[in-house]
Short mmCIF file of C-alpha atoms and ligand atoms in Angstrom, two decimals:
data_model
loop_
_atom_site.label_atom_id
_atom_site.label_comp_id
_atom_site.label_asym_id
_atom_site.label_seq_id
_atom_site.Cartn_x
_atom_site.Cartn_y
_atom_site.Cartn_z
CA MET A 1 183.38 200.26 131.01
CA ARG A 2 185.86 198.11 128.98
CA ILE A 3 188.62 199.74 126.86
CA VAL A 4 189.21 197.79 123.64
CA SER A 5 191.96 198.63 121.23
CA SER A 6 192.23 196.85 117.79
CA SER A 7 194.92 196.88 115.28
CA PRO A 8 194.08 199.27 112.34
CA GLN A 9 195.69 196.93 109.78
CA ALA A 10 193.88 193.95 110.96
CA PRO A 11 190.73 195.11 112.73
CA ASP A 12 189.81 191.56 114.00
CA ASP A 13 193.13 191.69 115.90
CA VAL A 14 192.13 192.76 119.42
CA VAL A 15 195.35 194.27 120.88
CA ILE A 16 194.01 194.71 124.38
CA ASP A 17 190.66 194.54 126.14
CA VAL A 18 190.79 195.79 129.80
CA PRO A 19 188.41 197.50 132.28
CA ALA A 20 188.74 201.25 132.60
CA GLY A 21 190.97 202.27 135.56
CA ASP A 22 190.45 204.37 138.57
CA ALA A 23 192.00 207.78 137.90
CA VAL A 24 191.12 209.13 141.38
CA GLY A 25 192.63 206.18 143.13
CA ALA A 26 195.68 206.41 140.94
CA VAL A 27 196.21 210.07 141.89
CA GLU A 28 195.77 209.31 145.61
CA ARG A 29 198.43 206.66 145.44
CA ALA A 30 200.70 208.91 143.34
CA ARG A 31 200.30 211.65 146.00
CA VAL A 32 201.53 209.46 148.67
CA ALA A 33 204.60 208.25 146.71
CA GLN A 34 205.38 211.78 145.42
CA ARG A 35 205.95 213.01 149.07
CA GLU A 36 208.89 210.66 149.44
CA TRP A 37 210.10 211.16 145.92
CA ALA A 38 210.25 214.97 146.32
CA THR A 39 212.77 214.39 149.06
CA THR A 40 215.22 212.31 146.93
CA GLY A 41 218.25 213.87 145.37
CA PRO A 42 219.12 214.08 141.70
CA ALA A 43 221.22 210.97 141.70
CA THR A 44 218.30 208.79 142.69
CA ARG A 45 215.98 210.41 140.17
CA ALA A 46 218.45 210.21 137.30
CA ALA A 47 219.30 206.54 138.08
CA ALA A 48 215.56 205.63 138.04
CA LEU A 49 214.93 207.30 134.74
CA ASP A 50 218.13 205.71 133.19
CA ALA A 51 216.87 202.35 134.45
CA VAL A 52 213.46 202.92 132.80
CA ALA A 53 215.36 203.97 129.63
CA ASP A 54 217.24 200.67 129.60
CA ALA A 55 214.17 198.79 130.05
CA VAL A 56 212.36 200.62 127.18
CA ALA A 57 215.53 200.14 124.93
CA GLY A 58 215.45 196.26 125.37
CA SER A 59 211.72 196.03 124.93
CA ASP A 60 209.24 194.81 122.25
CA LEU A 61 207.59 198.26 122.18
CA ALA A 62 208.40 198.95 118.46
CA ASP A 63 206.34 195.87 117.43
CA LEU A 64 203.55 196.64 119.67
CA ILE A 65 203.47 200.28 118.33
CA VAL A 66 203.22 198.84 114.75
CA ARG A 67 200.43 196.45 115.76
CA GLU A 68 198.35 198.77 117.97
CA VAL A 69 198.44 202.07 115.91
CA GLY A 70 199.62 200.96 112.44
CA LYS A 71 202.81 203.13 112.51
CA PRO A 72 205.31 201.94 109.89
CA VAL A 73 208.01 199.90 111.65
CA THR A 74 210.95 202.10 110.71
CA GLU A 75 209.14 205.16 112.46
CA ALA A 76 208.06 202.96 115.36
CA ARG A 77 211.76 202.00 116.02
CA GLY A 78 212.59 205.66 115.74
CA GLU A 79 209.93 206.40 118.44
CA VAL A 80 211.35 203.81 120.70
CA ALA A 81 214.84 205.34 120.30
CA ARG A 82 213.51 208.80 120.88
CA ALA A 83 211.70 207.68 124.13
CA VAL A 84 214.90 206.22 125.40
CA ALA A 85 216.91 209.44 124.52
CA ILE A 86 214.11 211.55 126.18
CA LEU A 87 214.37 209.58 129.42
CA ARG A 88 218.21 209.90 129.49
CA TYR A 89 217.99 213.65 128.66
CA TYR A 90 215.63 214.32 131.55
CA ALA A 91 217.60 211.96 133.85
CA GLN A 92 220.38 214.46 133.50
CA GLN A 93 218.16 217.49 133.86
CA ALA A 94 217.57 216.26 137.40
CA TYR A 95 221.10 217.77 138.18
CA ASP A 96 220.22 221.25 136.71
CA PRO A 97 220.23 224.30 138.98
CA ILE A 98 216.76 224.80 140.54
CA GLY A 99 216.99 228.67 140.89
CA ASP A 100 218.88 231.89 140.68
CA THR A 101 220.50 234.25 143.15
CA TYR A 102 219.88 237.96 143.05
CA PRO A 103 221.85 240.96 144.52
CA GLY A 104 220.62 242.51 147.74
CA GLY A 105 221.27 240.66 150.92
CA LEU A 106 220.70 237.00 150.00
CA SER A 107 217.73 236.77 147.68
CA PHE A 108 217.22 233.57 145.54
CA THR A 109 214.61 231.53 143.84
CA VAL A 110 214.04 227.90 144.33
CA ARG A 111 211.98 225.50 142.23
CA ARG A 112 209.93 222.68 143.86
CA PRO A 113 207.71 220.08 142.34
CA ARG A 114 204.03 220.70 141.87
CA GLY A 115 202.77 217.32 143.03
CA VAL A 116 200.83 214.86 140.80
CA ALA A 117 201.04 215.49 137.09
CA GLY A 118 198.02 214.36 135.15
CA LEU A 119 199.08 213.40 131.63
CA ILE A 120 196.39 212.99 128.95
CA THR A 121 197.71 211.60 125.67
CA PRO A 122 196.61 210.84 122.02
CA TRP A 123 197.19 207.59 120.28
CA ASN A 124 199.46 208.83 117.44
CA PHE A 125 202.78 208.85 119.40
CA PRO A 126 201.70 206.11 121.90
CA LEU A 127 205.20 205.99 123.53
CA ALA A 128 206.97 209.33 122.88
CA ILE A 129 204.14 211.76 124.08
CA PRO A 130 203.64 209.89 127.41
CA VAL A 131 207.34 209.85 127.92
CA TRP A 132 208.05 213.31 126.91
CA LYS A 133 205.56 214.52 129.63
CA ALA A 134 206.32 211.86 132.43
CA ALA A 135 210.01 212.03 132.08
CA PRO A 136 210.39 215.68 132.98
CA ALA A 137 207.49 215.53 135.50
CA LEU A 138 209.37 212.74 137.36
CA ALA A 139 212.86 214.24 137.06
CA PHE A 140 211.73 217.41 138.72
CA GLY A 141 210.16 215.55 141.74
CA ASN A 142 206.57 215.06 140.63
CA ALA A 143 204.39 211.89 140.39
CA ALA A 144 203.01 211.20 136.90
CA VAL A 145 199.56 209.60 136.18
CA VAL A 146 199.02 208.97 132.42
CA LYS A 147 195.45 208.63 130.84
CA PRO A 148 196.36 207.29 127.39
CA SER A 149 194.07 207.37 124.31
CA PRO A 150 191.86 204.14 124.25
CA ASP A 151 193.42 203.30 120.95
CA ALA A 152 196.89 203.27 122.40
CA THR A 153 196.17 201.52 125.74
CA ALA A 154 198.40 198.48 125.21
CA CYS A 155 201.53 200.59 124.49
CA ALA A 156 200.98 202.86 127.65
CA LEU A 157 200.45 199.78 129.89
CA ARG A 158 203.41 198.04 128.53
CA LEU A 159 205.50 201.34 129.43
CA ALA A 160 204.16 201.10 132.88
CA GLU A 161 205.21 197.33 133.14
CA LEU A 162 208.65 198.31 131.92
CA ALA A 163 208.96 201.16 134.55
CA ASP A 164 207.67 198.90 137.31
CA GLY A 165 210.35 198.22 139.78
CA HIS A 166 212.57 201.15 138.71
CA LEU A 167 210.31 203.78 140.31
CA PRO A 168 208.56 203.74 143.66
CA ASP A 169 205.19 202.05 143.85
CA GLY A 170 202.46 204.32 142.51
CA LEU A 171 204.66 207.12 141.49
CA PHE A 172 204.05 206.48 137.82
CA ALA A 173 200.80 204.96 136.84
CA VAL A 174 198.75 204.34 133.62
CA VAL A 175 194.99 204.55 133.75
CA PRO A 176 193.12 203.08 130.88
CA GLY A 177 190.08 205.05 130.05
CA GLY A 178 188.17 207.58 127.99
CA PRO A 179 186.61 210.92 128.61
CA GLU A 180 185.33 209.94 132.08
CA GLU A 181 188.78 209.02 133.32
CA GLY A 182 190.36 211.97 131.61
CA THR A 183 187.93 214.31 133.33
CA ALA A 184 188.62 212.71 136.74
CA LEU A 185 192.29 213.19 136.27
CA VAL A 186 191.90 216.89 135.43
CA ASP A 187 189.69 217.11 138.47
CA THR A 188 192.18 215.67 140.84
CA ALA A 189 195.76 216.21 139.53
CA ASP A 190 197.91 219.27 140.64
CA VAL A 191 199.09 220.14 137.10
CA VAL A 192 197.72 218.92 133.67
CA SER A 193 199.46 218.33 130.38
CA PHE A 194 197.29 217.28 127.53
CA THR A 195 197.90 216.41 123.91
CA GLY A 196 195.04 215.81 121.51
CA SER A 197 192.40 217.50 119.53
CA GLY A 198 191.39 221.11 119.95
CA ALA A 199 187.82 220.29 121.03
CA VAL A 200 188.94 218.28 123.98
CA GLY A 201 191.94 220.53 124.66
CA LYS A 202 189.55 223.50 125.21
CA LEU A 203 187.51 221.40 127.76
CA VAL A 204 190.67 220.46 129.68
CA ALA A 205 191.96 224.11 129.77
CA VAL A 206 188.61 225.34 131.13
CA ALA A 207 188.33 222.66 133.65
CA ALA A 208 191.89 223.28 134.96
CA ALA A 209 191.34 226.99 135.06
CA GLU A 210 188.28 226.49 137.20
CA ARG A 211 190.36 224.59 139.67
CA GLY A 212 193.17 227.04 139.47
CA ILE A 213 195.73 224.59 138.41
CA PRO A 214 198.07 224.99 135.57
CA ALA A 215 197.32 223.18 132.19
CA GLN A 216 199.26 222.84 129.06
CA CYS A 217 197.20 221.86 125.93
CA GLU A 218 198.98 220.79 122.74
CA MET A 219 196.24 220.48 120.10
CA GLY A 220 195.81 219.97 116.40
CA GLY A 221 197.50 221.46 113.45
CA LEU A 222 197.00 222.58 109.90
CA SER A 223 200.58 223.12 109.09
CA ALA A 224 201.67 224.81 105.89
CA SER A 225 204.74 224.19 103.69
CA ILE A 226 205.69 227.30 101.57
CA ILE A 227 207.66 226.70 98.45
CA LEU A 228 209.37 229.96 97.15
CA PRO A 229 210.50 230.31 93.50
CA ASP A 230 214.28 229.89 94.49
CA ALA A 231 213.68 226.76 96.31
CA ASP A 232 215.29 223.40 95.39
CA LEU A 233 211.85 221.97 94.14
CA ASP A 234 212.90 218.26 94.05
CA ARG A 235 214.10 218.44 97.53
CA ALA A 236 211.02 220.42 98.72
CA ALA A 237 208.82 218.01 97.01
CA ALA A 238 210.38 214.95 98.53
CA ASP A 239 210.27 216.42 102.02
CA ILE A 240 206.74 217.65 101.71
CA ALA A 241 205.46 214.25 100.30
CA TYR A 242 206.65 212.41 103.36
CA ALA A 243 205.60 215.18 105.78
CA ALA A 244 202.10 215.08 104.29
CA MET A 245 201.74 211.36 103.80
CA GLY A 246 204.19 209.50 106.04
CA TYR A 247 202.32 207.61 108.80
CA ALA A 248 199.19 208.23 106.78
CA GLY A 249 199.30 211.89 107.60
CA GLN A 250 198.53 211.37 111.21
CA LYS A 251 201.00 213.68 112.95
CA CYS A 252 199.99 217.00 114.57
CA THR A 253 202.97 218.46 112.54
CA ALA A 254 202.03 216.77 109.24
CA THR A 255 201.97 219.19 106.28
CA LYS A 256 198.34 219.63 105.47
CA ARG A 257 198.67 222.62 103.21
CA VAL A 258 201.30 223.31 100.36
CA ILE A 259 201.53 226.85 99.22
CA VAL A 260 203.49 227.49 96.10
CA VAL A 261 204.68 230.85 95.03
CA GLY A 262 204.25 231.47 91.24
CA ALA A 263 204.21 227.81 89.94
CA ASP A 264 202.21 224.70 90.28
CA ALA A 265 204.28 222.08 92.10
CA THR A 266 201.44 219.50 92.23
CA ASP A 267 203.24 217.19 89.69
CA ALA A 268 206.60 217.34 91.55
CA ILE A 269 204.87 216.52 94.80
CA TRP A 270 202.77 213.80 93.28
CA GLU A 271 205.84 212.12 91.77
CA SER A 272 207.35 212.03 95.27
CA VAL A 273 204.17 210.88 96.83
CA LYS A 274 203.96 207.90 94.30
CA ALA A 275 207.39 206.76 95.49
CA LEU A 276 205.99 206.20 98.93
CA ARG A 277 204.82 202.72 99.56
CA VAL A 278 201.39 202.05 100.97
CA GLY A 279 201.09 198.77 102.72
CA ASP A 280 201.54 196.68 105.78
CA PRO A 281 203.17 198.84 108.42
CA ALA A 282 205.34 195.83 109.70
CA ASP A 283 207.15 195.91 106.35
CA PRO A 284 210.25 198.09 106.49
CA THR A 285 209.65 199.39 103.03
CA THR A 286 206.19 200.75 103.88
CA ALA A 287 205.89 204.54 104.51
CA ILE A 288 202.03 204.79 104.57
CA GLY A 289 199.98 202.36 106.69
CA PRO A 290 196.38 202.54 107.61
CA VAL A 291 194.54 205.24 109.43
CA ILE A 292 193.57 204.53 113.10
CA THR A 293 189.91 203.65 112.87
CA ALA A 294 186.86 203.18 110.45
CA ALA A 295 185.59 206.46 111.69
CA ALA A 296 188.82 208.31 110.81
CA ARG A 297 188.85 206.67 107.41
CA ARG A 298 185.31 207.81 106.87
CA ARG A 299 186.37 211.52 107.83
CA VAL A 300 189.20 211.29 105.18
CA VAL A 301 186.87 209.82 102.49
CA ASP A 302 184.34 212.61 103.23
CA ALA A 303 187.07 215.12 102.76
CA GLY A 304 187.89 213.84 99.31
CA GLY A 305 190.03 210.75 99.94
CA THR A 306 189.45 207.31 98.45
CA ALA A 307 189.34 204.11 100.62
CA ILE A 308 191.46 201.17 99.44
CA GLU A 309 189.64 197.94 99.46
CA ARG A 310 191.70 195.65 101.54
CA ASP A 311 191.69 194.57 105.13
CA GLY A 312 192.49 197.42 107.39
CA TRP A 313 191.67 201.15 107.25
CA TYR A 314 193.66 202.12 104.45
CA VAL A 315 193.14 205.27 102.31
CA GLN A 316 194.88 206.19 99.05
CA PRO A 317 197.21 209.32 99.41
CA THR A 318 195.41 212.29 97.85
CA LEU A 319 196.35 215.83 96.97
CA VAL A 320 193.49 218.27 96.43
CA GLY A 321 193.20 221.87 95.13
CA PRO A 322 192.08 224.81 97.33
CA GLY A 323 188.55 225.59 98.26
CA THR A 324 187.56 222.60 100.28
CA ARG A 325 187.07 222.29 104.16
CA LEU A 326 190.68 221.11 104.32
CA ASP A 327 191.62 224.80 104.13
CA GLY A 328 190.47 225.31 107.59
CA GLU A 329 189.90 221.94 109.16
CA GLU A 330 192.46 219.31 110.29
CA VAL A 331 191.60 215.94 108.81
CA PHE A 332 193.91 213.25 110.19
CA GLY A 333 194.87 211.14 107.14
CA PRO A 334 197.03 211.13 104.02
CA ILE A 335 195.40 214.08 102.25
CA CYS A 336 196.78 217.47 101.56
CA THR A 337 195.95 220.68 99.79
CA VAL A 338 198.10 222.31 97.16
CA THR A 339 197.63 226.02 96.35
CA THR A 340 199.38 228.42 94.02
CA VAL A 341 199.71 232.13 95.02
CA ALA A 342 201.20 235.09 93.26
CA ASP A 343 203.89 236.28 95.80
CA VAL A 344 205.49 235.58 99.14
CA ASP A 345 203.23 238.01 100.90
CA ALA A 346 200.14 236.08 99.83
CA ALA A 347 201.81 232.89 100.69
CA ILE A 348 202.45 233.96 104.29
CA ASP A 349 199.03 235.49 104.69
CA LEU A 350 197.48 232.27 103.46
CA ALA A 351 199.72 230.11 105.72
CA ASN A 352 198.59 232.33 108.72
CA ALA A 353 194.90 232.38 107.94
CA THR A 354 193.66 229.47 110.06
CA ASP A 355 192.86 229.00 113.76
CA TYR A 356 195.81 226.70 114.03
CA GLY A 357 199.49 227.81 114.54
CA LEU A 358 201.69 224.70 115.05
CA VAL A 359 204.53 224.60 112.32
CA THR A 360 205.24 226.52 109.17
CA ALA A 361 207.94 225.26 106.72
CA LEU A 362 209.69 227.67 104.13
CA TYR A 363 211.45 226.31 101.28
CA THR A 364 214.04 228.80 99.81
CA GLY A 365 217.62 229.22 98.66
CA ASP A 366 217.84 232.73 100.20
CA LEU A 367 218.51 232.29 103.93
CA ALA A 368 218.79 236.04 104.67
CA ALA A 369 215.28 236.64 103.24
CA ALA A 370 214.14 233.47 105.12
CA LEU A 371 214.94 235.05 108.36
CA SER A 372 212.62 238.06 107.78
CA TYR A 373 209.87 235.69 106.64
CA VAL A 374 210.27 233.57 109.87
CA GLU A 375 209.19 236.66 111.95
CA ARG A 376 205.95 236.87 109.84
CA CYS A 377 204.92 233.21 110.32
CA ALA A 378 202.03 232.90 113.01
CA SER A 379 203.20 229.48 114.42
CA GLY A 380 204.99 228.08 117.39
CA GLN A 381 207.60 226.47 115.14
CA VAL A 382 209.13 227.79 111.89
CA LYS A 383 211.41 225.55 109.94
CA VAL A 384 213.50 226.54 106.90
CA ASN A 385 214.40 223.85 104.27
CA MET A 386 213.03 221.21 106.60
CA PRO A 387 209.79 219.26 106.90
CA THR A 388 207.04 220.59 109.15
CA ALA A 389 206.74 216.98 110.57
CA GLY A 390 209.21 215.94 113.26
CA VAL A 391 209.85 217.18 116.81
CA ASP A 392 213.41 217.53 118.45
CA PHE A 393 213.00 216.72 122.14
CA HIS A 394 215.67 218.95 123.14
CA LEU A 395 213.91 222.04 121.75
CA PRO A 396 210.76 223.78 123.25
CA PHE A 397 207.78 222.64 121.32
CA GLY A 398 204.16 224.00 121.24
CA GLY A 399 201.70 225.67 119.08
CA GLU A 400 199.96 229.24 119.00
CA ARG A 401 196.28 230.08 118.91
CA GLY A 402 194.16 226.89 118.34
CA SER A 403 197.22 224.60 118.36
CA GLY A 404 198.57 225.31 121.72
CA TYR A 405 197.61 226.79 125.14
CA GLY A 406 199.59 227.15 128.41
CA GLY A 407 203.12 227.34 127.31
CA LYS A 408 205.59 225.09 125.56
CA GLU A 409 206.73 221.57 126.53
CA GLN A 410 210.01 219.60 126.12
CA GLY A 411 213.57 220.90 126.03
CA LYS A 412 214.34 223.16 128.90
CA ALA A 413 210.70 224.57 128.80
CA ALA A 414 209.48 221.51 130.80
CA ALA A 415 211.20 222.54 134.08
CA ALA A 416 209.07 225.67 134.41
CA PHE A 417 205.85 223.89 133.82
CA TYR A 418 206.40 221.01 136.17
CA THR A 419 207.71 223.26 139.12
CA LEU A 420 206.62 225.97 141.23
CA SER A 421 209.18 228.76 141.81
CA ARG A 422 209.54 230.37 145.26
CA THR A 423 211.40 233.55 145.94
CA VAL A 424 213.29 233.75 149.24
CA GLN A 425 214.93 236.83 150.78
CA LEU A 426 217.26 236.68 153.82
CA SER A 427 218.51 239.55 155.78
CA ARG A 428 221.07 239.65 158.72
P1 NAD B 501 191.46 213.35 121.36
O1 NAD B 501 191.26 214.71 121.69
O2 NAD B 501 190.29 212.55 120.79
O3 NAD B 501 192.00 212.51 122.68
C1 NAD B 501 193.11 212.92 123.29
C2 NAD B 501 193.03 212.36 124.76
O4 NAD B 501 191.99 213.02 125.47
C3 NAD B 501 192.65 210.85 124.79
O5 NAD B 501 193.38 210.29 125.90
C4 NAD B 501 191.19 210.96 125.20
O6 NAD B 501 190.69 209.78 125.83
C5 NAD B 501 191.15 212.17 126.11
N1 NAD B 501 189.88 212.61 126.26
C6 NAD B 501 188.75 212.75 125.52
N2 NAD B 501 187.73 213.38 126.05
C7 NAD B 501 188.19 213.86 127.15
C8 NAD B 501 187.65 214.83 128.20
N3 NAD B 501 186.34 215.34 128.00
N4 NAD B 501 188.41 215.25 129.14
C9 NAD B 501 189.63 214.68 129.43
N5 NAD B 501 190.28 213.87 128.49
C10 NAD B 501 189.51 213.53 127.43
O7 NAD B 501 192.65 213.16 120.34
P2 NAD B 501 193.26 212.02 119.55
O8 NAD B 501 192.29 211.49 118.45
O9 NAD B 501 193.68 210.95 120.43
O10 NAD B 501 194.69 212.47 118.88
C11 NAD B 501 194.64 213.22 117.70
C12 NAD B 501 194.86 214.72 117.84
O11 NAD B 501 195.85 214.93 118.64
C13 NAD B 501 194.88 215.47 116.66
O12 NAD B 501 194.18 216.60 116.58
C14 NAD B 501 196.44 215.83 116.61
O13 NAD B 501 196.68 216.88 115.88
C15 NAD B 501 196.57 216.01 118.03
N6 NAD B 501 198.13 215.95 118.42
C16 NAD B 501 198.72 217.18 118.80
C17 NAD B 501 200.06 217.10 119.08
C18 NAD B 501 200.76 218.38 119.56
O14 NAD B 501 201.83 218.24 120.20
N7 NAD B 501 200.33 219.45 119.24
C19 NAD B 501 200.80 215.86 118.97
C20 NAD B 501 200.05 214.72 118.55
C21 NAD B 501 198.73 214.75 118.42
#
């Protein structure tokens, strides 16, 4: 099978056309390389990750991200900078303690690598997501095999080229492919980290459970931003407009539902949306480029969006009222629901009333009250006076219910996932 990826703003521009890779072979080679890597000390691992960071920093990856997935160039540059920072951050974590000591003779725990990490990634963060999984896996002594989304194959292969020579042969590999290669990776790796849709995430979680290997599945979102009556409305509207429409609404953390207490904020949000430029993602003034494929555009149009007649998969940013399928279904595009409710209890109940639980944002001037509302929000992240969209790599990240399974990733959470803990007791 061939893996073909085309530019969403210029669909005739074929970015890459390569044969699907051999996931089983990549895992076998990675397993050999990992045995040696597991015996290296932190200085070796840190130096290797820093060298990959240098290579990524000096690369053309921002332009390739723009071309392959239509991400606006300012965000693409930010993604490259973030990937570099993540590599350097986990380079340093290679020096962190790997266990604890306990009273009673000599009792201690020691963490060791799991083996080969199978990493299955989506197209929307074609560099940051492979890196935020691979960097901790490698730092803690594992090998990493990435199966990227077909629509982001060129970016992932470029990352592998940049890493080449800085890591032992076979330790880090990218396998182009689709469901078949993804399945093969889940069937052979020692630990699996997946990011993508809920439907595929469930398949991955079940397959990993059958093999008895740990899996972490970060899935979709339907994140709500709640505007309370004492909020700074202009600031909230500007934040929410970008969180809902920036990069054409194609972030798992995008605001998909705005819930306003006691007033209609549609006009204020719409004014902010209108200020966001739709256009060529290579233009630094563009905030909203195309959606990823023709099929993605069809889904947005079916949900109430309007296609823009120009080359590329562009859709007009759209705000809709409640009572549509967008209330319960993630549609990856520049489309968002605005609902007015009577009070804060109704707002939180509505925010929590979906199968997803990724991020909730609260806009309010009363921080003391906000702290009590935070406890009631059923999502893995809660942000006060901050947009839902955006992930800080030094913080644990992950969703609840249909948005996340198997524990958080990033920050210091990654160490527990990519290592096994052994308890050792010594007696005289
Ligand atoms: P997707 O589920 O279609 O694909 C994700 C990956 O899984 C791809 O590499 C794909 O080839 C692979 N895959 C497909 N079928 C498979 C199978 N049967 N077994 C193993 N692997 C298989 O998702 P997508 O369209 O690439 O990405 C968009 C989705 O990702 C959205 O739902 C978005 O919310 C979600 N996402 C979540 C997060 C998060 O951290 N929660 C971050 C970014 C994107």
